[in-house]
Amino acid sequence: MYIMSVVYNRKVELYEMSWVLRDGLRDSLVAAAPYGGPIAVMKESQCLSPSVRPQLDIYTASGVTMATFPWKSGPVVQLGWSVSEELLCVQQDGTVLIYDLTGAFLRHFSMGQEVVQSHVSEAKIFHSPYGTGVAIVTGSSRFTLATNIDDLKLRRLPEVPGLQGAPSCWAVLNQDRQTKVLLANGPELYLLDNTCCTSVVLPGGSPLDGVFVHIAVSFSYKYLALFTDTGHLWTGLANLQDKLSEVDTKIRSPPKQMVWYVVTCRPVCLPTCLSVHLPVCLPTCLYPLDEACVCVGELDGVRLLSPSRHELLQEVPLVCEDIFKIASMGPGALLLEAHKEYQKSSQKADEYLREIKEQGMLGDAVRQCVEAAGHEQHTHTQKALLRAASFGKCFLTNLSPEAFVSVCRDLRVLNAVRDPSIGIPLTHTQLYPLAIEVCVCVCRLVYRRLYPLAIEVCRYLKTPEYQGVSRILRHWACSKVQQKGESDEVMVRCISGRLADSPGISYSHIASKAYDSGRTELAIKLLDYEARSGEQVPLLLKMRRSQLALSKAIESGDTDLVYTVVSYVKNEMNRGDFFMTLRNQPVALSLYRQFCKLQEQETLKDLYNQDDDHQELANYYVSASYREKVQANCYVSASYREKVQANYYVSASYREKVQANYYVSASYRERYWWLKLKSLAEKEEWEELEKFSKSKKSPVGYLPFVEVCMKKSNKYEAKKYVTKVTPEQRVRAHLTIEDVEGAADAAIERRSEAEIGTVISHCSSSSSSSQRLLLDKLQRALTTANRK
Amino acid sequence: MSPHATRRVFTSKGQTDGCSPPLSLIPMAQSIRRDSPELPDFSLLKRLARDQLIYLLEQLPGRKDLFIDADLMSPLDRIANVSTLKQHEVDKLYKVEYKPIVSTSDQLCFLIRPRLQSVKWICDVVNADKAAGKFRRYKLIFTPQKFYACENVLEEQGIFGDVTTDEWGFHLLPLDDDIISLELPEFFRDYFLDGNQRWVRTAGCVLHLLHSLYGPFSKVYGIGRCSKMAYESWREQVEEGEQKGRDGEIGSVFLFDRDVDYVTPMCSQVVYEGLVDDIFRIKCGCVEFGPEVTSSDKSLKVMLNSQDKVFNQIRNEHFSNVFGFLSQKAKNLQTAYDKRCGMDIKQIKTFVSEELKGLKQEHRLLSLHIGASESMMKKKTKQEFQELLKTEHSLLEGFDIRECITFIEEHINRQCSMIESLRLLCLLSLTENGLLSKDYKSMKAQYLQSYGVDHLPTFANLKQLGILVEQPTGETLTAMENKVGKLVNDRAAGKLTDAFSSLAKKSHFRALSRRLNLVPKSDEEYDLRVPKDMAYIFSGAYVPLSCKLIEQVLERDGWTGLEEVTRLLNGQEFAASGCSEADGKARSDTQRTILVMFLGGCTFSEISALRFLGKEKGYKFIIVTTAITNSARLIEALLDNRA
């Protein structure tokens, strides 16, 4: 099983293929997705008579048919898989058709107009950090790139000088966040990027003789290999700066396929050349293949796909080598041996254990066994290693069990998905490739609609709910709503029942899927479950359910959302309907009113008219008329009062008018008196004031006369009116003119407790002798008043 | 005559015989009792706002002119001063004045509230530049958030592509150690009058922000529809984000809608800080004292907060005590100055280096506050003001209503301050559960004749809010109830606008006052120097309803037992336990830190009352408000004669 070499390589059989291929893989387009993905097979069109439609088959890695359908479109140049396991079929006319795993057509796009005439001569599908890309070369030797098929931007690369027809070989490189094309035209190498085409000379001395026939880029875009027709193999870094090696393989007939096969933990990088007829070629070893096969580059090896079986060729991981190497004395190997002896109840177990312990290597031994178990494909080997590890663990006190537990857990998941009925041959290294939030196999299971297993895996791996289970459920619901046949009620009940309490479920997403597949009613029902109104409203508007959108927006309490709907509805409906709609939604109405107040006064009037809101209509007219008048003349504005005062003496006739107007009712009369006496005092026209006071009996009493005089600090004038003040107010009048004695007399006369008190409080502030006398007098009066 | 007339009259007696400082003032120097917990550090909010602003300014590299909304000037000054702005390449600062601009800079930055008017103005500016063939870069920074409506205007005016927009999440401005303001005075009118709920989410954001910085909260109480909506908005945001368990610095939260209690802000304020606000208008924690206060020919801007040692001691005092305290303080200061007489050189040296600066500072502040007090005294101890207070107190007590009406009529006829007259009318209506139809008509007529018919829409506004209403006669009441009943049956019953719900809103002030004992018994003299309850902030005449509710709810740990009260207040109360489980003793300190959020503004008197309550019960209150308000601001917000 293990072959001697500088490094050890092994070929593990993954599956006996269960497919039935009529003509093997010969003359077929075969595409297998990385990470143990599905396989698509299609007969090459030129091998068929034009009348026969080729069959497109999709299989799992174990050869179980997932979909099969006759190809009805144009001739296909290349098949490939996107990162989310969609099948891309590049047609000769530059159209790329996308299918899902079940063979359902998803969408299509074109690689440009000029391709329709010139035809695609070769196409490559590649994966980059930006997603899945497509690169084509046309019959007129022009390259076109699309770096991400989900966000399609076509880039036509510049012309290559001197290139006639197809290049002899080419590859897509990913450098410095740029996608470039490396191509060979006979012995010349060119590097194409967005703007220019540069000629490249390989570093590292002697130019290779011969014509380049193969270019291979490693899975991580780090390494590059070139193969010439003279059998020379050049390897180096993909930045074309450093050479790693140059070998003469002595192979004269060029291989059919060349694939990188890299183990990053070792400094040596090995390209593997595989050909249908030739043995696998390694720099130091040739690996014979019995059958024509297709090879698929993986992160940590190469998968060999032949009509009868599916194998994995990989470098033997160091730990495994250490344990299983013939006559290995590594601690792991000893521990495994010790455990074997222990099971046979042989005392040798103790000897082995002692040996490890003497070296103080027991911890390492356990670790090795655990790690090696992770890399093994067969369950019995895994079990043996793990048992050995757990046996060794017993003799250790402070070993962290974490690694052991996690490997056990991962292996359980891996073994579950490797089962031929599922057919995802992931290795332990591939399980967590690049800090993806969910492990690869869960995604794979979801794409295959194996939801129960995916959920089990998530729960088993303790993936956080909103990342794991919720996503799976959402995916399930999305595919569920696209199924026909079930009634809306049943569907909604089914979905909501399943999704009820999972966090982070976006019902609006599911609803939009339902709407896309033409089930509007179902979408509306689903939206009812959406907690965030912000998500409901846009979709409702898209579905032209503006009334519903409006009430949802209002329920959300987000005025921006309400406003969005209102402005949408405004353009959508005729005015009458629009107003009626608003009428039923007070929140929206008030929002719109406020908007109109600032923007469209006229609309406001119509709105009030429609509502029969007479109060608001009246207010509207009042303020509107003021607006006009203020502009015309400011006579009636807020400064009205000042105007009256200022103009008071200007015209006698005006005064008469005021009098005429103001005599109508008592309160007018009062105001007239107030106005007049204040104005007179303001102008210090004391004679006029006195005349005025005598003109008629004052309706406001005479205290105001005292007060206005005192406001101007005219005590003399004020005194004139004190006597006229009614007895009830006389105390106050006296106090106003600061005549305490007068006030005291008035108070005593009235025998009012409260008033005497007020006067006392005024007296107490000073301490002259006359004051004190007054105080005594008041006190006496108070007691008499009290007695009464 | 009952003694209520004498005891609450605002006399100058306090200053003349108040040479010895009032008792309550003596412990105030060390006012924090042992059991009042420490306040969380809110300067963090300022730092956050500043950092974000700087980040936003740097998004537009190079020199630029900055245009600022007039009402953002003072808050911005508290966050980042001019030199900070200059450091980040702000060339010139302009106030947004809705006029053509004169700037020559080729980069303009606008820092504005999300108002359509401002956005339209900017559109005009941009379009004018376009017409003149001038190329500039424009950046609009909306604070605290941008609204879709604003972007819509940009789009309609065809300049959406010419400007970049951003949000400056400047939600909270700490005005003082215990006061945080949203500085959104328009909240009140927008929500309560226009029924526009756009700020509700902002209130939710504010809670979320405080929760994530100082939370978790253990309990949330609230009353009013806006409170409820803000609470729900906050909960939504909490659920969306991740929760982290840690010790909170804030115990309970109390949310309070302004429309639950309109009576309190309608009363004249007589606590020093409130009085300063009423007379000089405190703007963003800062007041401008005119020449009559500073006794020089310049006016002076003064920050009023706990940093001002003199102010800190008198801010919560009834005004009648303040003068006595200040004179005592002046005497102490003199003694401190006099100390230096008997000193030798060395002592004088230490005196000058250590004490003199403090004394000088104190001296300056003291003379300022004495000036302010004098100026206020001139205005407030007049006969008229006392009559006004007397009337207010009678209204609160429901005593001599006829007399009060006569007083108000006289007030109107004399054409005294327009706002003041309206305030009295409102207070009358609020306490009397609406005016009799006859009174309403006649007083409205008199008012309009005195101050101009352009106030007509204002009356409609006040009616809509239920602040100044006509008592419904039997017939109209049933008609209205039918109307409301019909609406309630609608599906969107819970989402009625205030416009409609206020139709059914009645002020039950009299009943509430009896039930909560808001007006203390008037037969004993109320010593304002030793306040015994929160009524002291209104000369012992009235315990503010808002603060009383908070006290009761905290005491009862919920609304149980207050069913009758909440029924009278139109319900909408809620209590919810927060997301953290209180773990007993260890956190008992923070449990007594209570955050009170006023939606629609609160007055300084209410803050003083809560501070008093805190001292009595060992609570520490943090007041979050949409803006500091008072009667004048409240009424001005409802005026509609500007059209």
Short mmCIF file of C-alpha atoms in Angstrom, two decimals, chain A residues 494-647:
data_model
loop_
_atom_site.label_atom_id
_atom_site.label_comp_id
_atom_site.label_asym_id
_atom_site.label_seq_id
_atom_site.Cartn_x
_atom_site.Cartn_y
_atom_site.Cartn_z
CA CYS A 494 -45.24 23.51 7.86
CA ILE A 495 -42.57 26.19 7.55
CA SER A 496 -43.53 28.23 10.58
CA GLY A 497 -43.84 25.07 12.64
CA ARG A 498 -40.33 24.03 11.75
CA LEU A 499 -38.73 27.44 11.95
CA ALA A 500 -40.66 28.78 14.90
CA ASP A 501 -38.01 29.38 17.51
CA SER A 502 -34.78 29.34 15.58
CA PRO A 503 -32.89 32.59 15.87
CA GLY A 504 -31.81 34.65 12.91
CA ILE A 505 -34.38 33.33 10.45
CA SER A 506 -35.29 35.85 7.81
CA TYR A 507 -38.84 35.14 6.73
CA SER A 508 -38.62 37.95 4.23
CA HIS A 509 -35.88 36.09 2.43
CA ILE A 510 -38.05 33.01 2.20
CA ALA A 511 -41.02 35.11 1.17
CA SER A 512 -39.09 36.75 -1.62
CA LYS A 513 -38.13 33.27 -2.85
CA ALA A 514 -41.81 32.37 -2.79
CA TYR A 515 -42.67 35.53 -4.69
CA ASP A 516 -39.97 34.78 -7.24
CA SER A 517 -41.55 31.44 -7.89
CA GLY A 518 -44.88 33.15 -8.42
CA ARG A 519 -46.62 32.49 -5.12
CA THR A 520 -47.58 35.94 -3.99
CA GLU A 521 -50.21 34.85 -1.50
CA LEU A 522 -47.80 32.46 0.13
CA ALA A 523 -45.21 35.23 0.31
CA ILE A 524 -47.65 37.53 2.10
CA LYS A 525 -48.54 34.84 4.57
CA LEU A 526 -44.89 34.16 5.24
CA LEU A 527 -44.16 37.83 5.73
CA ASP A 528 -46.56 37.84 8.65
CA TYR A 529 -43.97 35.84 10.53
CA GLU A 530 -41.19 38.31 9.81
CA ALA A 531 -40.38 40.13 12.99
CA ARG A 532 -38.55 43.07 11.44
CA SER A 533 -40.95 45.32 9.60
CA GLY A 534 -38.07 46.92 7.80
CA GLU A 535 -37.72 43.67 5.93
CA GLN A 536 -41.40 43.21 5.22
CA VAL A 537 -42.14 46.55 3.67
CA PRO A 538 -39.85 46.59 0.62
CA LEU A 539 -41.06 43.17 -0.48
CA LEU A 540 -44.70 44.14 0.02
CA LEU A 541 -44.13 47.20 -2.12
CA LYS A 542 -42.50 45.03 -4.73
CA MET A 543 -45.59 42.86 -4.68
CA ARG A 544 -47.72 45.98 -5.03
CA ARG A 545 -49.49 45.49 -1.74
CA SER A 546 -49.12 49.08 -0.70
CA GLN A 547 -52.01 49.13 1.78
CA LEU A 548 -50.54 46.21 3.63
CA ALA A 549 -47.08 47.73 3.40
CA LEU A 550 -48.39 50.92 4.92
CA SER A 551 -49.93 49.23 7.92
CA LYS A 552 -46.82 47.11 8.42
CA ALA A 553 -44.65 50.20 8.25
CA ILE A 554 -46.79 51.92 10.83
CA GLU A 555 -46.66 48.92 13.12
CA SER A 556 -42.90 49.08 12.97
CA GLY A 557 -42.90 52.59 14.43
CA ASP A 558 -40.17 53.54 12.01
CA THR A 559 -41.23 56.79 10.40
CA ASP A 560 -38.69 56.49 7.64
CA LEU A 561 -40.38 53.33 6.57
CA VAL A 562 -43.80 54.95 6.71
CA TYR A 563 -42.53 57.82 4.67
CA THR A 564 -41.05 55.50 2.08
CA VAL A 565 -44.40 53.83 1.64
CA VAL A 566 -46.30 57.11 1.60
CA SER A 567 -44.13 58.59 -1.12
CA TYR A 568 -44.41 55.37 -3.05
CA VAL A 569 -48.18 55.21 -2.69
CA LYS A 570 -48.51 58.86 -3.62
CA ASN A 571 -47.09 58.18 -7.06
CA GLU A 572 -48.92 54.90 -7.36
CA MET A 573 -52.51 55.89 -6.68
CA ASN A 574 -54.76 58.66 -7.82
CA ARG A 575 -55.24 61.45 -5.36
CA GLY A 576 -58.65 60.47 -4.03
CA ASP A 577 -57.60 56.91 -3.26
CA PHE A 578 -54.37 58.15 -1.78
CA PHE A 579 -56.19 60.43 0.62
CA MET A 580 -58.62 57.69 1.52
CA THR A 581 -55.73 55.39 2.28
CA LEU A 582 -54.14 57.98 4.50
CA ARG A 583 -57.41 58.62 6.24
CA ASN A 584 -57.39 55.11 7.63
CA GLN A 585 -53.82 55.48 8.84
CA PRO A 586 -53.56 58.41 11.25
CA VAL A 587 -49.81 58.07 11.71
CA ALA A 588 -49.16 58.24 8.02
CA LEU A 589 -51.67 61.04 7.69
CA SER A 590 -49.97 63.21 10.28
CA LEU A 591 -46.61 62.52 8.69
CA TYR A 592 -47.91 63.53 5.31
CA ARG A 593 -49.57 66.60 6.75
CA GLN A 594 -46.33 67.76 8.24
CA PHE A 595 -44.61 67.18 4.95
CA CYS A 596 -47.29 69.17 3.13
CA LYS A 597 -47.07 72.03 5.58
CA LEU A 598 -43.48 72.50 4.50
CA GLN A 599 -43.70 71.51 0.89
CA GLU A 600 -47.17 71.65 -0.57
CA GLN A 601 -49.61 73.98 1.10
CA GLU A 602 -52.22 73.49 -1.58
CA THR A 603 -52.30 69.75 -1.12
CA LEU A 604 -52.92 70.37 2.53
CA LYS A 605 -56.12 72.21 1.73
CA ASP A 606 -57.34 69.40 -0.48
CA LEU A 607 -56.51 66.95 2.24
CA TYR A 608 -58.56 68.80 4.82
CA ASN A 609 -61.39 69.24 2.35
CA GLN A 610 -61.49 65.56 1.69
CA ASP A 611 -61.52 64.78 5.38
CA ASP A 612 -64.20 67.37 6.14
CA ASP A 613 -61.84 68.59 8.81
CA HIS A 614 -63.37 72.00 9.23
CA GLN A 615 -61.27 72.96 12.19
CA GLU A 616 -58.00 72.39 10.36
CA LEU A 617 -59.39 73.96 7.24
CA ALA A 618 -60.27 77.08 9.20
CA ASN A 619 -56.80 77.16 10.71
CA TYR A 620 -55.37 76.77 7.28
CA TYR A 621 -57.31 79.73 5.95
CA VAL A 622 -56.42 81.87 8.97
CA SER A 623 -52.71 81.28 8.63
CA ALA A 624 -52.84 81.49 4.85
CA SER A 625 -54.55 84.86 4.97
CA TYR A 626 -52.02 86.05 7.49
CA ARG A 627 -49.23 84.94 5.28
CA GLU A 628 -50.59 87.01 2.46
CA LYS A 629 -51.33 90.02 4.60
CA VAL A 630 -47.98 90.05 6.26
CA GLN A 631 -46.46 90.23 2.86
CA ALA A 632 -48.85 92.94 1.68
CA ASN A 633 -48.75 95.15 4.75
CA CYS A 634 -47.71 94.37 8.22
CA TYR A 635 -50.55 96.37 9.69
CA VAL A 636 -52.48 93.35 10.95
CA SER A 637 -49.49 91.39 12.08
CA ALA A 638 -48.41 90.53 15.57
CA SER A 639 -47.20 94.05 16.08
CA TYR A 640 -50.82 95.15 15.98
CA ARG A 641 -50.79 96.09 19.61
CA GLU A 642 -47.78 98.36 19.32
CA LYS A 643 -49.31 99.97 16.30
CA VAL A 644 -52.46 100.75 18.20
CA GLN A 645 -50.47 102.39 20.93
CA ALA A 646 -48.23 104.31 18.60
CA ASN A 647 -51.03 105.55 16.45
#
